[in-house]
């Protein structure tokens, strides 16, 4: 694997941890090393359509293909693939960085590429499954070069379940990283006028009982 040299991310991790502790979310343009963002984008261009599948709602057992809720196609990342491992390594550094600063006990990370075809959306939802809140921190990184304002595809973040007006409208610009508490902030993806690419991931805590570790996804 071509090792990516990670620049010192201490300051960035400090700021992310501060934001999570105060507001519970943060949005950073160009958060990742540019070489890593470029590498993920190049890799995504090479992936064949068959390597994506239409996203379902809920965990495996209750997978339900539902275009009324979300229209993206996904591909889960695995450490076995060097390109995917490079992104997972950066997210692992962020995991330990946050744990060190906030004692959140983040245990592992699961992540997929998302491809929203033109017009696709993801209706308002919370990322933490009710009664199974082992997803505690959501991350999204966007891979859309030359994204134009007015193309739609914004991520809208709401303060709580009652809120009707978003507290944030995030353009899915190349390299922007969003991190938020999974069970706190309802959010949605608006339909876009062009294809919209991203990496969506979740840090999980270990809710296992009796030494059985929760399976991923
Ligand atoms: O792509 C985004 O901006 C958010 C995606 C999302 O909410 C999800 O995959 O759960
Ligand atoms: Fe989400």
mmCIF file of N, CA, C and O in Angstrom, residues 140-189:
data_model
loop_
_atom_site.group_PDB
_atom_site.id
_atom_site.type_symbol
_atom_site.label_atom_id
_atom_site.label_comp_id
_atom_site.label_asym_id
_atom_site.label_seq_id
_atom_site.Cartn_x
_atom_site.Cartn_y
_atom_site.Cartn_z
ATOM 1 N N UNK A 140 -19.446 12.768 7.415
ATOM 2 C CA UNK A 140 -19.648 12.778 5.963
ATOM 3 C C UNK A 140 -18.529 13.596 5.349
ATOM 4 O O UNK A 140 -18.198 14.682 5.846
ATOM 5 N N UNK A 141 -17.926 13.054 4.293
ATOM 6 C CA UNK A 141 -16.895 13.788 3.560
ATOM 7 C C UNK A 141 -17.318 13.813 2.097
ATOM 8 O O UNK A 141 -17.679 12.774 1.532
ATOM 9 N N UNK A 142 -17.288 14.983 1.482
ATOM 10 C CA UNK A 142 -17.804 15.126 0.116
ATOM 11 C C UNK A 142 -16.700 15.081 -0.928
ATOM 12 O O UNK A 142 -15.606 15.587 -0.712
ATOM 13 N N UNK A 143 -17.036 14.488 -2.055
ATOM 14 C CA UNK A 143 -16.048 14.281 -3.123
ATOM 15 C C UNK A 143 -16.571 14.838 -4.450
ATOM 16 O O UNK A 143 -16.597 14.136 -5.460
ATOM 17 N N UNK A 144 -17.009 16.094 -4.421
ATOM 18 C CA UNK A 144 -17.590 16.711 -5.623
ATOM 19 C C UNK A 144 -16.780 17.922 -6.054
ATOM 20 O O UNK A 144 -17.011 19.035 -5.560
ATOM 21 N N UNK A 145 -15.819 17.723 -6.993
ATOM 22 C CA UNK A 145 -15.032 18.865 -7.456
ATOM 23 C C UNK A 145 -15.944 19.870 -8.158
ATOM 24 O O UNK A 145 -16.930 19.482 -8.794
ATOM 25 N N UNK A 146 -15.616 21.123 -8.032
ATOM 26 C CA UNK A 146 -16.335 22.197 -8.743
ATOM 27 C C UNK A 146 -17.828 22.204 -8.461
ATOM 28 O O UNK A 146 -18.632 22.418 -9.368
ATOM 29 N N UNK A 147 -18.196 21.932 -7.237
ATOM 30 C CA UNK A 147 -19.631 21.989 -6.902
ATOM 31 C C UNK A 147 -20.081 23.446 -6.966
ATOM 32 O O UNK A 147 -19.436 24.322 -6.398
ATOM 33 N N UNK A 148 -21.164 23.690 -7.689
ATOM 34 C CA UNK A 148 -21.669 25.059 -7.826
ATOM 35 C C UNK A 148 -22.812 25.285 -6.840
ATOM 36 O O UNK A 148 -23.707 24.450 -6.753
ATOM 37 N N UNK A 149 -22.779 26.410 -6.137
ATOM 38 C CA UNK A 149 -23.934 26.771 -5.302
ATOM 39 C C UNK A 149 -25.146 26.819 -6.221
ATOM 40 O O UNK A 149 -25.043 27.232 -7.375
ATOM 41 N N UNK A 150 -26.276 26.354 -5.719
ATOM 42 C CA UNK A 150 -27.484 26.353 -6.541
ATOM 43 C C UNK A 150 -27.690 25.029 -7.258
ATOM 44 O O UNK A 150 -28.655 24.870 -8.002
ATOM 45 N N UNK A 151 -26.787 24.070 -7.035
ATOM 46 C CA UNK A 151 -26.945 22.750 -7.666
ATOM 47 C C UNK A 151 -27.815 21.821 -6.824
ATOM 48 O O UNK A 151 -27.994 20.660 -7.175
ATOM 49 N N UNK A 152 -28.333 22.316 -5.687
ATOM 50 C CA UNK A 152 -29.098 21.445 -4.783
ATOM 51 C C UNK A 152 -28.135 20.534 -4.032
ATOM 52 O O UNK A 152 -26.948 20.847 -3.883
ATOM 53 N N UNK A 153 -28.657 19.408 -3.527
ATOM 54 C CA UNK A 153 -27.787 18.430 -2.882
ATOM 55 C C UNK A 153 -27.250 18.858 -1.532
ATOM 56 O O UNK A 153 -26.341 18.218 -0.987
ATOM 57 N N UNK A 154 -27.812 19.922 -0.959
ATOM 58 C CA UNK A 154 -27.307 20.348 0.352
ATOM 59 C C UNK A 154 -27.704 19.344 1.432
ATOM 60 O O UNK A 154 -28.749 18.711 1.350
ATOM 61 N N UNK A 155 -26.860 19.250 2.446
ATOM 62 C CA UNK A 155 -27.203 18.533 3.675
ATOM 63 C C UNK A 155 -27.838 19.567 4.608
ATOM 64 O O UNK A 155 -27.211 20.579 4.930
ATOM 65 N N UNK A 156 -29.087 19.317 5.002
ATOM 66 C CA UNK A 156 -29.741 20.206 5.974
ATOM 67 C C UNK A 156 -29.670 19.551 7.341
ATOM 68 O O UNK A 156 -30.007 18.367 7.481
ATOM 69 N N UNK A 157 -29.212 20.296 8.328
ATOM 70 C CA UNK A 157 -29.103 19.774 9.700
ATOM 71 C C UNK A 157 -30.083 20.543 10.580
ATOM 72 O O UNK A 157 -30.134 21.781 10.519
ATOM 73 N N UNK A 158 -30.872 19.820 11.358
ATOM 74 C CA UNK A 158 -31.863 20.426 12.249
ATOM 75 C C UNK A 158 -31.411 20.290 13.705
ATOM 76 O O UNK A 158 -30.751 19.305 14.063
ATOM 77 N N UNK A 159 -31.824 21.261 14.524
ATOM 78 C CA UNK A 159 -31.366 21.294 15.918
ATOM 79 C C UNK A 159 -31.938 20.132 16.725
ATOM 80 O O UNK A 159 -31.285 19.605 17.620
ATOM 81 N N UNK A 160 -33.183 19.737 16.418
ATOM 82 C CA UNK A 160 -33.812 18.645 17.164
ATOM 83 C C UNK A 160 -35.006 18.134 16.366
ATOM 84 O O UNK A 160 -35.299 18.650 15.280
ATOM 85 N N UNK A 161 -35.721 17.174 16.899
ATOM 86 C CA UNK A 161 -36.799 16.526 16.148
ATOM 87 C C UNK A 161 -37.964 17.461 15.849
ATOM 88 O O UNK A 161 -38.693 17.265 14.894
ATOM 89 N N UNK A 162 -38.149 18.487 16.693
ATOM 90 C CA UNK A 162 -39.268 19.407 16.486
ATOM 91 C C UNK A 162 -38.964 20.457 15.424
ATOM 92 O O UNK A 162 -39.874 20.974 14.787
ATOM 93 N N UNK A 163 -37.681 20.764 15.248
ATOM 94 C CA UNK A 163 -37.304 21.908 14.409
ATOM 95 C C UNK A 163 -37.768 21.729 12.967
ATOM 96 O O UNK A 163 -37.659 20.643 12.404
ATOM 97 N N UNK A 164 -38.296 22.800 12.380
ATOM 98 C CA UNK A 164 -38.718 22.790 10.969
ATOM 99 C C UNK A 164 -37.727 23.564 10.103
ATOM 100 O O UNK A 164 -37.707 23.399 8.895
ATOM 101 N N UNK A 165 -36.954 24.442 10.729
ATOM 102 C CA UNK A 165 -35.978 25.240 9.979
ATOM 103 C C UNK A 165 -34.576 24.728 10.300
ATOM 104 O O UNK A 165 -34.241 24.578 11.477
ATOM 105 N N UNK A 166 -33.784 24.441 9.272
ATOM 106 C CA UNK A 166 -32.445 23.894 9.557
ATOM 107 C C UNK A 166 -31.514 24.896 10.234
ATOM 108 O O UNK A 166 -31.635 26.095 9.999
ATOM 109 N N UNK A 167 -30.596 24.368 11.049
ATOM 110 C CA UNK A 167 -29.564 25.241 11.626
ATOM 111 C C UNK A 167 -28.363 25.338 10.684
ATOM 112 O O UNK A 167 -27.557 26.251 10.801
ATOM 113 N N UNK A 168 -28.235 24.384 9.760
ATOM 114 C CA UNK A 168 -27.119 24.430 8.802
ATOM 115 C C UNK A 168 -27.596 23.929 7.443
ATOM 116 O O UNK A 168 -28.414 23.013 7.364
ATOM 117 N N UNK A 169 -27.064 24.554 6.382
ATOM 118 C CA UNK A 169 -27.237 24.080 5.002
ATOM 119 C C UNK A 169 -25.836 23.873 4.464
ATOM 120 O O UNK A 169 -25.116 24.853 4.251
ATOM 121 N N UNK A 170 -25.433 22.632 4.263
ATOM 122 C CA UNK A 170 -24.048 22.348 3.885
ATOM 123 C C UNK A 170 -23.996 21.983 2.395
ATOM 124 O O UNK A 170 -24.647 21.035 1.962
ATOM 125 N N UNK A 171 -23.229 22.765 1.625
ATOM 126 C CA UNK A 171 -22.994 22.416 0.212
ATOM 127 C C UNK A 171 -21.998 21.252 0.196
ATOM 128 O O UNK A 171 -21.002 21.292 0.931
ATOM 129 N N UNK A 172 -22.230 20.235 -0.632
ATOM 130 C CA UNK A 172 -21.344 19.052 -0.605
ATOM 131 C C UNK A 172 -20.044 19.266 -1.383
ATOM 132 O O UNK A 172 -19.727 18.544 -2.321
ATOM 133 N N UNK A 173 -19.291 20.296 -0.962
ATOM 134 C CA UNK A 173 -18.081 20.697 -1.702
ATOM 135 C C UNK A 173 -16.924 19.750 -1.415
ATOM 136 O O UNK A 173 -16.767 19.258 -0.291
ATOM 137 N N UNK A 174 -16.099 19.581 -2.423
ATOM 138 C CA UNK A 174 -14.940 18.693 -2.381
ATOM 139 C C UNK A 174 -14.111 18.900 -1.111
ATOM 140 O O UNK A 174 -13.642 20.014 -0.845
ATOM 141 N N UNK A 175 -13.961 17.836 -0.316
ATOM 142 C CA UNK A 175 -13.079 17.898 0.854
ATOM 143 C C UNK A 175 -13.742 18.381 2.132
ATOM 144 O O UNK A 175 -13.122 18.352 3.194
ATOM 145 N N UNK A 176 -14.999 18.840 2.059
ATOM 146 C CA UNK A 176 -15.676 19.282 3.291
ATOM 147 C C UNK A 176 -16.008 18.074 4.155
ATOM 148 O O UNK A 176 -16.506 17.062 3.659
ATOM 149 N N UNK A 177 -15.714 18.198 5.439
ATOM 150 C CA UNK A 177 -15.998 17.127 6.403
ATOM 151 C C UNK A 177 -17.042 17.637 7.398
ATOM 152 O O UNK A 177 -16.914 18.731 7.938
ATOM 153 N N UNK A 178 -18.071 16.828 7.628
ATOM 154 C CA UNK A 178 -19.104 17.142 8.623
ATOM 155 C C UNK A 178 -19.073 16.030 9.667
ATOM 156 O O UNK A 178 -18.995 14.853 9.316
ATOM 157 N N UNK A 179 -19.102 16.413 10.934
ATOM 158 C CA UNK A 179 -19.142 15.420 12.019
ATOM 159 C C UNK A 179 -20.252 15.855 12.984
ATOM 160 O O UNK A 179 -20.339 17.037 13.329
ATOM 161 N N UNK A 180 -21.116 14.932 13.370
ATOM 162 C CA UNK A 180 -22.180 15.310 14.312
ATOM 163 C C UNK A 180 -22.621 14.116 15.142
ATOM 164 O O UNK A 180 -22.442 12.956 14.746
ATOM 165 N N UNK A 181 -23.225 14.421 16.301
ATOM 166 C CA UNK A 181 -23.721 13.369 17.191
ATOM 167 C C UNK A 181 -24.913 12.674 16.516
ATOM 168 O O UNK A 181 -25.897 13.324 16.149
ATOM 169 N N UNK A 182 -24.822 11.350 16.366
ATOM 170 C CA UNK A 182 -25.760 10.612 15.507
ATOM 171 C C UNK A 182 -27.199 10.636 16.022
ATOM 172 O O UNK A 182 -28.136 10.591 15.225
ATOM 173 N N UNK A 183 -27.381 10.665 17.340
ATOM 174 C CA UNK A 183 -28.757 10.567 17.844
ATOM 175 C C UNK A 183 -29.338 11.937 18.186
ATOM 176 O O UNK A 183 -30.437 12.025 18.703
ATOM 177 N N UNK A 184 -28.594 13.009 17.884
ATOM 178 C CA UNK A 184 -29.056 14.361 18.260
ATOM 179 C C UNK A 184 -29.668 15.134 17.103
ATOM 180 O O UNK A 184 -30.625 15.884 17.289
ATOM 181 N N UNK A 185 -29.084 14.983 15.908
ATOM 182 C CA UNK A 185 -29.421 15.916 14.827
ATOM 183 C C UNK A 185 -30.139 15.230 13.664
ATOM 184 O O UNK A 185 -29.516 14.503 12.879
ATOM 185 N N UNK A 186 -31.463 15.496 13.514
ATOM 186 C CA UNK A 186 -32.119 15.043 12.296
ATOM 187 C C UNK A 186 -31.480 15.778 11.111
ATOM 188 O O UNK A 186 -31.046 16.930 11.251
ATOM 189 N N UNK A 187 -31.403 15.108 9.970
ATOM 190 C CA UNK A 187 -30.788 15.742 8.800
ATOM 191 C C UNK A 187 -31.369 15.126 7.542
ATOM 192 O O UNK A 187 -31.984 14.056 7.596
ATOM 193 N N UNK A 188 -31.171 15.807 6.422
ATOM 194 C CA UNK A 188 -31.668 15.283 5.152
ATOM 195 C C UNK A 188 -30.778 15.771 4.024
ATOM 196 O O UNK A 188 -30.065 16.771 4.163
ATOM 197 N N UNK A 189 -30.826 15.040 2.909
ATOM 198 C CA UNK A 189 -30.079 15.428 1.706
ATOM 199 C C UNK A 189 -31.096 15.841 0.648
ATOM 200 O O UNK A 189 -31.985 15.058 0.297
#
